Short mmCIF file of C-alpha atoms in Angstrom, two decimals:
data_model
loop_
_atom_site.label_atom_id
_atom_site.label_comp_id
_atom_site.label_asym_id
_atom_site.label_seq_id
_atom_site.Cartn_x
_atom_site.Cartn_y
_atom_site.Cartn_z
CA MET A 67 -6.00 24.01 23.93
CA ASP A 68 -6.81 26.16 20.92
CA LYS A 69 -3.14 26.36 19.98
CA ILE A 70 -2.67 22.61 20.48
CA TRP A 71 -5.70 21.97 18.27
CA LEU A 72 -4.28 24.23 15.56
CA ILE A 73 -0.99 22.32 15.64
CA VAL A 74 -2.88 19.01 15.49
CA GLN A 75 -4.78 20.21 12.43
CA ARG A 76 -1.59 21.45 10.78
CA GLU A 77 0.26 18.17 11.36
CA TYR A 78 -2.69 16.07 10.25
CA ILE A 79 -3.63 18.02 7.11
CA THR A 80 0.00 18.48 6.04
CA ARG A 81 0.76 14.78 6.26
CA VAL A 82 -2.42 13.35 4.75
CA ARG A 83 -1.93 15.59 1.72
CA LYS A 84 1.55 14.28 1.06
CA LYS A 85 1.99 12.07 -1.98
CA SER A 86 3.77 9.46 0.15
CA PHE A 87 0.72 9.13 2.44
CA ILE A 88 -1.71 8.83 -0.47
CA ILE A 89 0.47 6.33 -2.31
CA MET A 90 1.07 4.14 0.76
CA THR A 91 -2.61 4.29 1.70
CA PHE A 92 -3.45 2.52 -1.57
CA VAL A 93 -0.26 0.50 -2.03
CA GLY A 94 -0.29 -0.80 1.59
CA PRO A 95 -3.60 -2.71 1.25
CA LEU A 96 -2.44 -4.17 -2.04
CA LEU A 97 0.74 -5.42 -0.39
CA MET A 98 -1.18 -6.78 2.60
CA SER A 99 -3.70 -8.47 0.32
CA ALA A 100 -0.88 -9.91 -1.75
CA LEU A 101 0.39 -11.66 1.39
CA PHE A 102 -2.86 -13.67 1.37
CA VAL A 103 -3.69 -13.91 -2.34
CA VAL A 104 -0.34 -14.53 -4.03
CA PRO A 105 0.65 -17.59 -1.93
CA ILE A 106 -2.75 -19.16 -2.66
CA PHE A 107 -2.36 -18.68 -6.43
CA LEU A 108 1.18 -20.05 -6.25
CA MET A 109 -0.02 -23.07 -4.28
CA GLN A 110 -2.77 -23.67 -6.83
CA MET A 111 -0.30 -23.45 -9.70
CA SER A 112 2.14 -25.80 -8.03
CA SER A 113 -0.61 -28.26 -7.02
CA ASP A 114 -1.58 -28.76 -10.68
CA ASP A 115 1.97 -29.84 -11.51
CA LYS A 116 2.42 -33.41 -10.30
CA LYS A 117 5.85 -34.62 -9.31
CA ILE A 118 6.89 -37.84 -11.06
CA VAL A 119 9.00 -40.26 -9.04
CA THR A 120 10.53 -43.34 -10.70
CA VAL A 121 10.79 -46.43 -8.52
CA ALA A 122 13.46 -49.10 -8.98
CA ASP A 123 11.92 -51.85 -6.81
CA ALA A 124 14.72 -54.43 -6.73
CA GLY A 125 13.60 -55.61 -3.27
CA GLY A 126 9.99 -56.23 -4.31
CA LEU A 127 8.59 -53.95 -1.64
CA PHE A 128 5.67 -52.86 -3.83
CA SER A 129 5.09 -56.30 -5.41
CA GLY A 130 4.73 -54.76 -8.85
CA LYS A 131 1.95 -52.37 -7.81
CA LEU A 132 2.99 -48.80 -7.07
CA PRO A 133 0.92 -46.43 -4.91
CA GLU A 134 -1.75 -44.47 -6.77
CA ASP A 135 -3.81 -41.55 -5.55
CA GLN A 136 -5.51 -38.98 -7.75
CA LYS A 137 -5.41 -36.36 -4.98
CA SER A 138 -1.72 -36.75 -4.32
CA SER A 139 0.76 -34.36 -5.94
CA ILE A 140 3.15 -37.27 -6.59
CA ARG A 141 2.87 -39.91 -9.31
CA TYR A 142 5.02 -43.05 -9.10
CA VAL A 143 6.23 -44.89 -12.23
CA HIS A 144 8.24 -48.05 -12.70
CA ALA A 145 11.97 -48.06 -13.50
CA PRO A 146 14.39 -50.92 -14.21
CA THR A 147 15.34 -52.77 -11.03
CA ASP A 148 19.04 -52.49 -11.90
CA LEU A 149 20.32 -49.35 -10.18
CA GLU A 150 22.78 -48.23 -12.86
CA THR A 151 20.23 -48.69 -15.63
CA ALA A 152 17.62 -46.82 -13.55
CA LYS A 153 20.07 -43.95 -12.98
CA ALA A 154 20.82 -43.69 -16.70
CA GLU A 155 17.13 -43.54 -17.62
CA PHE A 156 16.42 -41.08 -14.82
CA LYS A 157 19.09 -38.67 -16.10
CA LYS A 158 17.48 -38.71 -19.55
CA SER A 159 13.99 -38.04 -18.17
CA LYS A 160 12.53 -34.94 -16.53
CA ASN A 161 11.24 -36.83 -13.51
CA SER A 162 11.66 -35.30 -10.06
CA ALA A 163 13.31 -38.17 -8.17
CA LEU A 164 14.43 -41.78 -8.31
CA LEU A 165 13.57 -44.15 -5.44
CA TYR A 166 15.75 -47.26 -5.26
CA VAL A 167 14.62 -50.15 -3.05
CA PRO A 168 17.30 -52.87 -2.80
CA PRO A 169 16.72 -56.39 -1.45
CA PHE A 170 16.40 -55.95 2.32
CA ASP A 171 15.37 -57.61 5.54
CA LEU A 172 11.78 -56.66 6.34
CA ALA A 173 12.63 -56.55 10.04
CA ASN A 174 15.46 -54.07 9.39
CA PRO A 175 14.89 -52.20 6.10
CA THR A 176 18.12 -50.46 5.15
CA GLY A 177 19.82 -49.32 1.95
CA ILE A 178 16.81 -47.53 0.47
CA LYS A 179 18.01 -44.46 -1.45
CA LEU A 180 16.35 -41.41 -2.97
CA PHE A 181 18.13 -39.69 -5.87
CA GLY A 182 17.52 -36.23 -7.26
CA ARG A 183 19.23 -33.94 -9.74
CA GLU A 184 19.52 -31.30 -7.05
CA ASN A 185 18.55 -31.05 -3.41
CA LEU A 186 15.00 -32.32 -3.04
CA SER A 187 12.34 -30.24 -1.35
CA LEU A 188 11.49 -31.17 2.22
CA SER A 189 7.84 -31.81 1.39
CA LEU A 190 8.69 -34.20 -1.47
CA GLN A 191 11.23 -36.11 0.62
CA THR A 192 8.85 -36.33 3.57
CA SER A 193 5.97 -37.56 1.40
CA ILE A 194 8.10 -40.30 -0.16
CA GLU A 195 9.46 -41.38 3.22
CA ARG A 196 5.93 -41.60 4.64
CA MET A 197 4.81 -43.65 1.65
CA VAL A 198 7.71 -46.09 2.12
CA ASP A 199 6.95 -46.33 5.85
CA ARG A 200 3.34 -47.27 5.14
CA GLN A 201 4.39 -49.81 2.55
CA VAL A 202 6.85 -51.45 4.95
CA GLU A 203 4.17 -51.52 7.67
CA ALA A 204 1.70 -53.13 5.24
CA ALA A 205 4.27 -55.77 4.27
CA ARG A 206 4.99 -56.55 7.91
CA LEU A 207 1.27 -56.85 8.69
CA GLN A 208 0.75 -59.17 5.75
CA LYS A 209 3.67 -61.35 6.86
CA SER A 210 2.29 -61.47 10.41
CA GLY A 211 -1.15 -62.44 9.19
CA ILE A 212 -2.82 -59.28 10.48
CA ASP A 213 -5.51 -57.72 8.33
CA GLN A 214 -4.76 -54.08 7.49
CA GLU A 215 -8.46 -53.18 7.68
CA VAL A 216 -8.72 -54.58 11.21
CA LEU A 217 -5.70 -52.55 12.29
CA ASP A 218 -7.10 -49.37 10.72
CA ASN A 219 -10.32 -49.86 12.68
CA LEU A 220 -8.32 -50.07 15.92
CA LYS A 221 -6.65 -46.69 15.34
CA ALA A 222 -8.24 -43.64 16.92
CA ASP A 223 -8.23 -40.04 15.76
CA VAL A 224 -10.32 -38.11 18.25
CA ASP A 225 -11.22 -34.43 17.78
CA VAL A 226 -11.70 -32.71 21.13
CA ASP A 227 -14.04 -29.71 21.06
CA THR A 228 -12.87 -26.88 23.32
CA VAL A 229 -15.60 -24.89 25.05
CA ASN A 230 -15.38 -21.78 27.22
CA LEU A 231 -17.60 -21.74 30.30
CA SER A 232 -18.63 -18.19 31.16
CA ASP A 233 -21.51 -16.31 32.73
CA GLU A 234 -22.95 -15.76 29.24
CA GLY A 235 -23.06 -19.50 28.60
CA GLU A 236 -20.97 -22.04 26.72
CA LYS A 237 -19.02 -20.88 23.67
CA SER A 238 -16.80 -22.80 21.27
CA SER A 239 -13.17 -21.72 21.22
CA ASN A 240 -10.09 -22.41 19.13
CA SER A 241 -6.58 -21.73 20.41
CA MET A 242 -5.17 -21.44 16.88
CA VAL A 243 -7.60 -18.65 15.97
CA THR A 244 -7.17 -16.89 19.31
CA SER A 245 -3.38 -16.94 19.05
CA GLY A 246 -3.52 -15.68 15.46
CA VAL A 247 -5.77 -12.73 16.33
CA ALA A 248 -3.63 -11.82 19.36
CA TYR A 249 -0.38 -11.99 17.43
CA PHE A 250 -1.77 -9.97 14.51
CA MET A 251 -2.92 -7.12 16.77
CA ALA A 252 0.39 -7.07 18.64
CA PHE A 253 2.30 -6.92 15.35
CA LEU A 254 0.23 -3.97 14.10
CA ILE A 255 0.84 -1.98 17.28
CA TYR A 256 4.55 -2.82 17.19
CA LEU A 257 4.82 -1.81 13.52
CA PHE A 258 2.88 1.46 13.72
CA ILE A 259 4.58 2.69 16.90
CA PHE A 260 7.94 2.42 15.18
CA LEU A 261 6.67 3.71 11.84
CA TYR A 262 4.98 6.86 13.09
CA GLY A 263 7.17 7.38 16.16
CA VAL A 264 10.14 7.80 13.84
CA GLN A 265 8.07 10.28 11.80
CA ILE A 266 7.66 12.45 14.91
CA MET A 267 11.39 12.32 15.59
CA ARG A 268 12.29 13.21 12.02
CA GLY A 269 9.73 16.01 11.92
CA VAL A 270 11.18 17.58 15.06
CA ILE A 271 14.75 17.25 13.74
CA GLU A 272 13.72 18.82 10.43
CA GLU A 273 12.04 21.80 12.10
CA LYS A 274 14.97 22.22 14.44
CA THR A 275 17.69 22.16 11.77
CA SER A 276 15.73 24.45 9.42
CA ARG A 277 15.21 26.95 12.28
CA ILE A 278 11.45 27.00 11.57
CA VAL A 279 10.85 26.10 15.17
CA GLU A 280 12.32 29.43 16.30
CA VAL A 281 9.46 31.22 14.55
CA ILE A 282 6.85 28.80 15.85
CA MET A 283 8.13 29.08 19.42
CA SER A 284 7.36 32.79 19.42
CA SER A 285 3.65 31.94 19.33
CA VAL A 286 3.30 28.65 21.24
CA LYS A 287 4.93 26.95 24.18
CA PRO A 288 7.23 23.95 23.62
CA PHE A 289 4.79 21.67 25.44
CA GLN A 290 1.91 22.76 23.20
CA LEU A 291 4.00 22.25 20.08
CA MET A 292 5.10 18.76 21.08
CA MET A 293 1.64 17.69 22.23
CA GLY A 294 0.03 18.92 19.02
CA LYS A 295 2.65 17.16 16.91
CA VAL A 296 2.26 13.85 18.75
CA ILE A 297 -1.56 13.88 18.63
CA GLY A 298 -1.64 15.05 15.01
CA ILE A 299 0.63 12.29 13.78
CA ALA A 300 -1.27 9.78 15.95
CA ALA A 301 -4.44 10.77 14.07
CA VAL A 302 -2.59 10.27 10.78
CA GLY A 303 -1.48 6.79 11.86
CA LEU A 304 -4.96 5.80 13.00
CA THR A 305 -6.47 7.10 9.77
CA GLN A 306 -4.04 5.10 7.65
CA LEU A 307 -4.55 1.97 9.76
CA LEU A 308 -8.34 2.11 9.39
CA LEU A 309 -8.02 2.76 5.65
CA TRP A 310 -5.62 -0.16 5.30
CA VAL A 311 -8.00 -2.53 7.09
CA ALA A 312 -11.02 -1.36 5.07
CA LEU A 313 -9.27 -1.36 1.69
CA SER A 314 -7.53 -4.69 2.36
CA SER A 315 -10.89 -6.29 3.15
CA ILE A 316 -12.37 -4.88 -0.06
CA VAL A 317 -9.43 -6.08 -2.17
CA ILE A 318 -9.41 -9.57 -0.67
CA THR A 319 -13.20 -9.89 -1.01
CA GLY A 320 -13.06 -8.63 -4.60
CA VAL A 321 -10.31 -11.03 -5.59
CA SER A 322 -12.13 -13.91 -3.90
CA ALA A 323 -15.37 -13.10 -5.72
CA ALA A 324 -13.64 -12.65 -9.09
CA THR A 325 -11.65 -15.88 -8.88
CA GLY A 326 -14.05 -17.98 -6.82
CA LEU A 327 -11.30 -18.41 -4.28
CA ASP A 328 -11.78 -18.00 -0.54
CA THR A 329 -8.23 -16.89 0.22
CA VAL A 330 -8.46 -17.13 3.99
CA ALA A 331 -10.06 -20.55 3.86
CA ALA A 332 -7.58 -21.76 1.24
CA SER A 333 -4.62 -20.52 3.25
CA ARG A 334 -5.86 -22.22 6.42
CA THR A 335 -6.69 -25.41 4.52
CA GLN A 336 -3.23 -25.56 2.96
CA GLN A 337 -1.58 -25.17 6.38
CA LEU A 338 -3.72 -27.92 7.89
CA GLU A 339 -3.07 -30.26 4.97
CA THR A 340 0.67 -29.73 5.25
CA VAL A 341 0.63 -30.56 8.96
CA ALA A 342 -1.57 -33.62 8.49
CA GLN A 343 0.44 -35.01 5.57
CA SER A 344 3.73 -34.53 7.41
CA ALA A 345 2.23 -36.64 10.21
CA GLY A 346 1.64 -39.47 7.77
CA ALA A 347 -2.09 -39.08 7.14
CA THR A 348 -3.57 -40.34 3.90
CA PRO A 349 -5.18 -37.82 1.49
CA LYS A 350 -8.69 -38.93 2.57
CA GLU A 351 -7.78 -38.63 6.25
CA THR A 352 -6.18 -35.27 5.55
CA GLU A 353 -9.29 -33.99 3.80
CA ASP A 354 -11.62 -35.10 6.63
CA LYS A 355 -9.31 -33.73 9.31
CA THR A 356 -8.97 -30.39 7.50
CA ALA A 357 -12.74 -29.99 7.21
CA VAL A 358 -13.24 -30.64 10.93
CA VAL A 359 -10.46 -28.33 12.05
CA TYR A 360 -11.52 -25.57 9.67
CA LYS A 361 -15.10 -25.73 10.91
CA SER A 362 -13.84 -25.52 14.49
CA ALA A 363 -11.68 -22.51 13.59
CA MET A 364 -14.60 -20.64 12.06
CA GLU A 365 -16.77 -21.35 15.09
CA GLY A 366 -13.98 -20.19 17.40
CA PHE A 367 -13.58 -16.94 15.48
CA SER A 368 -17.32 -16.20 15.47
CA ASN A 369 -17.42 -16.61 19.26
CA LEU A 370 -14.63 -14.12 19.98
CA ASN A 371 -15.70 -10.97 21.83
CA LEU A 372 -14.98 -8.75 18.84
CA PRO A 373 -16.33 -5.45 20.28
CA LEU A 374 -14.05 -5.80 23.32
CA ILE A 375 -11.08 -6.90 21.19
CA ILE A 376 -11.46 -4.05 18.67
CA GLY A 377 -12.13 -1.41 21.33
CA SER A 378 -9.16 -2.49 23.42
CA PHE A 379 -6.95 -2.64 20.36
CA LEU A 380 -7.80 0.97 19.39
CA PHE A 381 -7.17 2.19 22.96
CA TYR A 382 -3.80 0.47 23.30
CA PHE A 383 -2.86 1.41 19.75
CA LEU A 384 -3.36 5.10 20.54
CA GLY A 385 -2.09 4.88 24.12
CA GLY A 386 1.09 3.07 23.16
CA TYR A 387 1.72 5.39 20.27
CA LEU A 388 1.21 8.54 22.35
CA LEU A 389 3.52 7.25 25.08
CA TYR A 390 6.34 6.29 22.73
CA GLY A 391 5.64 9.18 20.35
CA ALA A 392 6.40 11.68 23.13
CA LEU A 393 9.74 9.98 23.76
CA PHE A 394 10.60 9.96 20.06
CA GLY A 395 9.79 13.68 19.97
CA ALA A 396 12.10 14.29 22.91
CA ILE A 397 14.90 12.44 21.13
CA GLY A 398 14.39 14.58 18.03
CA ALA A 399 14.62 17.75 20.10
CA ALA A 400 17.80 16.64 21.86
CA VAL A 401 19.87 15.94 18.71
CA ASP A 402 20.81 17.75 15.51
CA ASN A 403 20.67 14.82 13.05
CA GLU A 404 19.43 11.23 12.79
CA THR A 405 22.91 9.78 13.28
CA ASP A 406 22.97 11.05 16.87
CA THR A 407 19.63 9.40 17.69
CA GLN A 408 21.06 5.88 17.84
CA GLN A 409 22.40 6.18 21.39
CA PHE A 410 18.95 7.17 22.67
CA MET A 411 16.77 4.90 20.52
CA LEU A 412 17.78 1.54 21.98
CA PRO A 413 16.94 2.23 25.67
CA ILE A 414 13.55 3.67 24.69
CA THR A 415 12.54 0.95 22.24
CA MET A 416 13.97 -1.98 24.22
CA PRO A 417 10.78 -2.53 26.32
CA LEU A 418 8.72 -2.65 23.12
CA ILE A 419 11.08 -5.08 21.38
CA LEU A 420 11.39 -7.25 24.50
CA THR A 421 7.60 -7.44 24.89
CA PHE A 422 7.14 -8.49 21.28
CA ILE A 423 9.73 -11.27 21.68
CA VAL A 424 8.30 -12.45 25.03
CA ALA A 425 4.80 -12.37 23.55
CA GLN A 426 5.76 -14.98 20.96
CA SER A 427 7.65 -17.25 23.34
CA VAL A 428 5.87 -16.92 26.70
CA MET A 429 2.59 -14.98 26.64
CA ILE A 430 1.02 -16.91 23.77
CA ARG A 431 1.59 -20.12 25.75
CA ASP A 432 0.48 -18.72 29.10
CA PRO A 433 -1.60 -15.56 28.53
CA ASN A 434 -2.80 -15.39 32.13
CA GLY A 435 0.47 -16.24 33.84
CA PRO A 436 2.44 -13.87 36.10
CA ILE A 437 4.76 -12.68 33.32
CA ALA A 438 1.86 -11.81 31.02
CA TYR A 439 -0.04 -10.17 33.88
CA TRP A 440 2.74 -7.84 35.02
CA MET A 441 3.81 -6.93 31.49
CA SER A 442 0.18 -6.02 30.72
CA MET A 443 0.24 -3.57 33.65
CA ILE A 444 3.53 -1.76 32.98
CA PRO A 445 2.78 1.19 30.65
CA PHE A 446 5.86 0.60 28.48
CA THR A 447 4.90 -3.02 27.78
CA SER A 448 1.10 -3.08 28.18
CA PRO A 449 0.18 -1.95 24.60
CA ILE A 450 1.45 -5.26 23.24
CA ALA A 451 1.04 -7.50 26.30
CA MET A 452 -2.62 -6.66 26.93
CA VAL A 453 -3.77 -7.13 23.31
CA ILE A 454 -2.10 -10.54 23.46
CA ARG A 455 -4.09 -11.47 26.57
CA ILE A 456 -7.53 -10.08 25.71
CA PRO A 457 -8.53 -12.57 22.94
CA PHE A 458 -7.90 -15.49 25.33
CA GLY A 459 -10.63 -14.18 27.64
CA GLY A 460 -8.78 -14.35 30.97
CA VAL A 461 -8.61 -10.59 31.55
CA THR A 462 -11.06 -9.35 34.19
CA ALA A 463 -12.71 -5.92 33.99
CA GLY A 464 -10.64 -4.79 36.98
CA GLN A 465 -7.37 -5.81 35.34
CA LEU A 466 -8.32 -4.09 32.08
CA LEU A 467 -9.33 -0.84 33.78
CA LEU A 468 -6.20 -0.84 35.93
CA SER A 469 -3.98 -1.41 32.90
CA MET A 470 -5.71 1.37 30.97
CA ALA A 471 -5.42 3.77 33.91
CA LEU A 472 -1.72 3.01 34.33
CA LEU A 473 -1.16 3.54 30.61
CA VAL A 474 -2.86 6.95 30.81
CA VAL A 475 -0.74 7.87 33.84
CA GLY A 476 2.36 6.62 32.04
CA PHE A 477 1.50 8.70 28.99
CA VAL A 478 0.99 11.86 31.11
CA ALA A 479 4.29 11.25 32.95
CA THR A 480 6.09 10.60 29.68
CA ILE A 481 4.67 13.76 28.16
CA TRP A 482 5.86 15.77 31.17
CA ILE A 483 9.39 14.33 30.98
CA ALA A 484 9.54 14.72 27.20
CA ALA A 485 8.26 18.30 27.41
CA ARG A 486 10.99 19.23 29.89
CA ILE A 487 13.61 17.86 27.49
CA TYR A 488 11.86 19.33 24.47
CA ARG A 489 11.73 22.92 25.74
CA VAL A 490 15.52 23.03 26.21
CA GLY A 491 16.71 20.81 23.39
CA ILE A 492 14.55 22.29 20.64
CA LEU A 493 16.57 25.53 20.70
CA LEU A 494 19.97 23.94 21.35
CA TYR A 495 22.32 23.51 18.39
CA GLY A 496 25.76 22.04 17.80
CA LYS A 497 26.15 20.20 21.09
CA LYS A 498 26.51 16.47 21.68
CA VAL A 499 23.96 15.60 24.33
CA THR A 500 24.57 12.96 27.02
CA TYR A 501 22.21 11.21 29.40
CA LYS A 502 23.59 13.32 32.24
CA GLU A 503 22.74 16.46 30.32
CA LEU A 504 19.21 15.22 29.61
CA SER A 505 18.62 14.58 33.30
CA ARG A 506 19.57 18.17 34.06
CA TRP A 507 17.16 19.53 31.47
CA MET A 508 14.23 17.91 33.25
CA PHE A 509 14.82 20.04 36.35
CA TYR A 510 15.59 23.38 34.76
CA LYS A 511 13.27 26.10 35.97
CA GLY A 512 11.41 28.51 33.73
#
């Protein structure tokens, strides 16, 4: 253990002192924060710039009065009812689009056209189409003698509050927040396993090709060297992850305080407004709906079992990394250069990639179904599958302990297999290794 600890210290200290580690430790949070802050600033800049749409109302759909809304990002202005004249004036102007409404049958409105200098954005086209739909509906109601206000009062927009019933009592929940937290944790584990697993593989290849390992092997056993390297780089990865989370929070909080902008709230609000507007809601309805949904999201987040989620995330982060890190180390020992690693990388990483894909398509929809359950038990898939399930609250203590125990067993078994490959391959040069050859290495004596 003393030798393993020395190797762990060497790997950790050597890597955290590298310029690349220091630079990425500070650049990473800035990049992560930019993912939240920059889109908000861009949305604010674009929201101040109203799109102007000229309307050639030859069919009299608007009866001389165009839609007006101070909160809308679109402003409508009149244009000559003659299409050719309207086109000529539109080309001279800097307006965003030209809406032409020809004479039409109210029962079957056809022939309405929307012109633009280039391809129009989807949001602008959708907003104009929704506005025309509402105008046609209003004209039909007026013709039928139905009061628009009476019809609006008949419509229902019910917000259903979701509540979890547990032994601790009733708690508000929000599936959008739960899914977001689950997906974010799964993505971090997926990213860091690949990022630092490849570092182990490259480190082993570098030591092997430079023949440094021959000197090291005179003092320590191959198993001790590999174990120390895997644990040392795992500590580096965990250190950088914690620093990223802490620094990202500081940067986002600082930017929010300096600009008066709640970036998380603004991002969520913008998403909700986009969804509501695409469904045809008016700006007032959109604002009310956004406030209700945002309040529900904040309540749902505050009621998550954060100690369990964070603790489980750290365990599966380290467990998954150690399991896959041992395999990456074995690959590095078996080859002489990175080009030769491709044939071994795909079979090893396939379970991880498959789990991440299934998590987005199946487990998010049914986190307690049979697929999610079994994938959260298999050591090669549980690091991602279980962190997807835990925020939803359907994982029992027995299931969690069983999954953790299986992951520990899987890690020990993987270390044993990798060590058998490592002890032979680390001193083997100039030979193309096959799967058959690897299987023989695992049963060599000595």
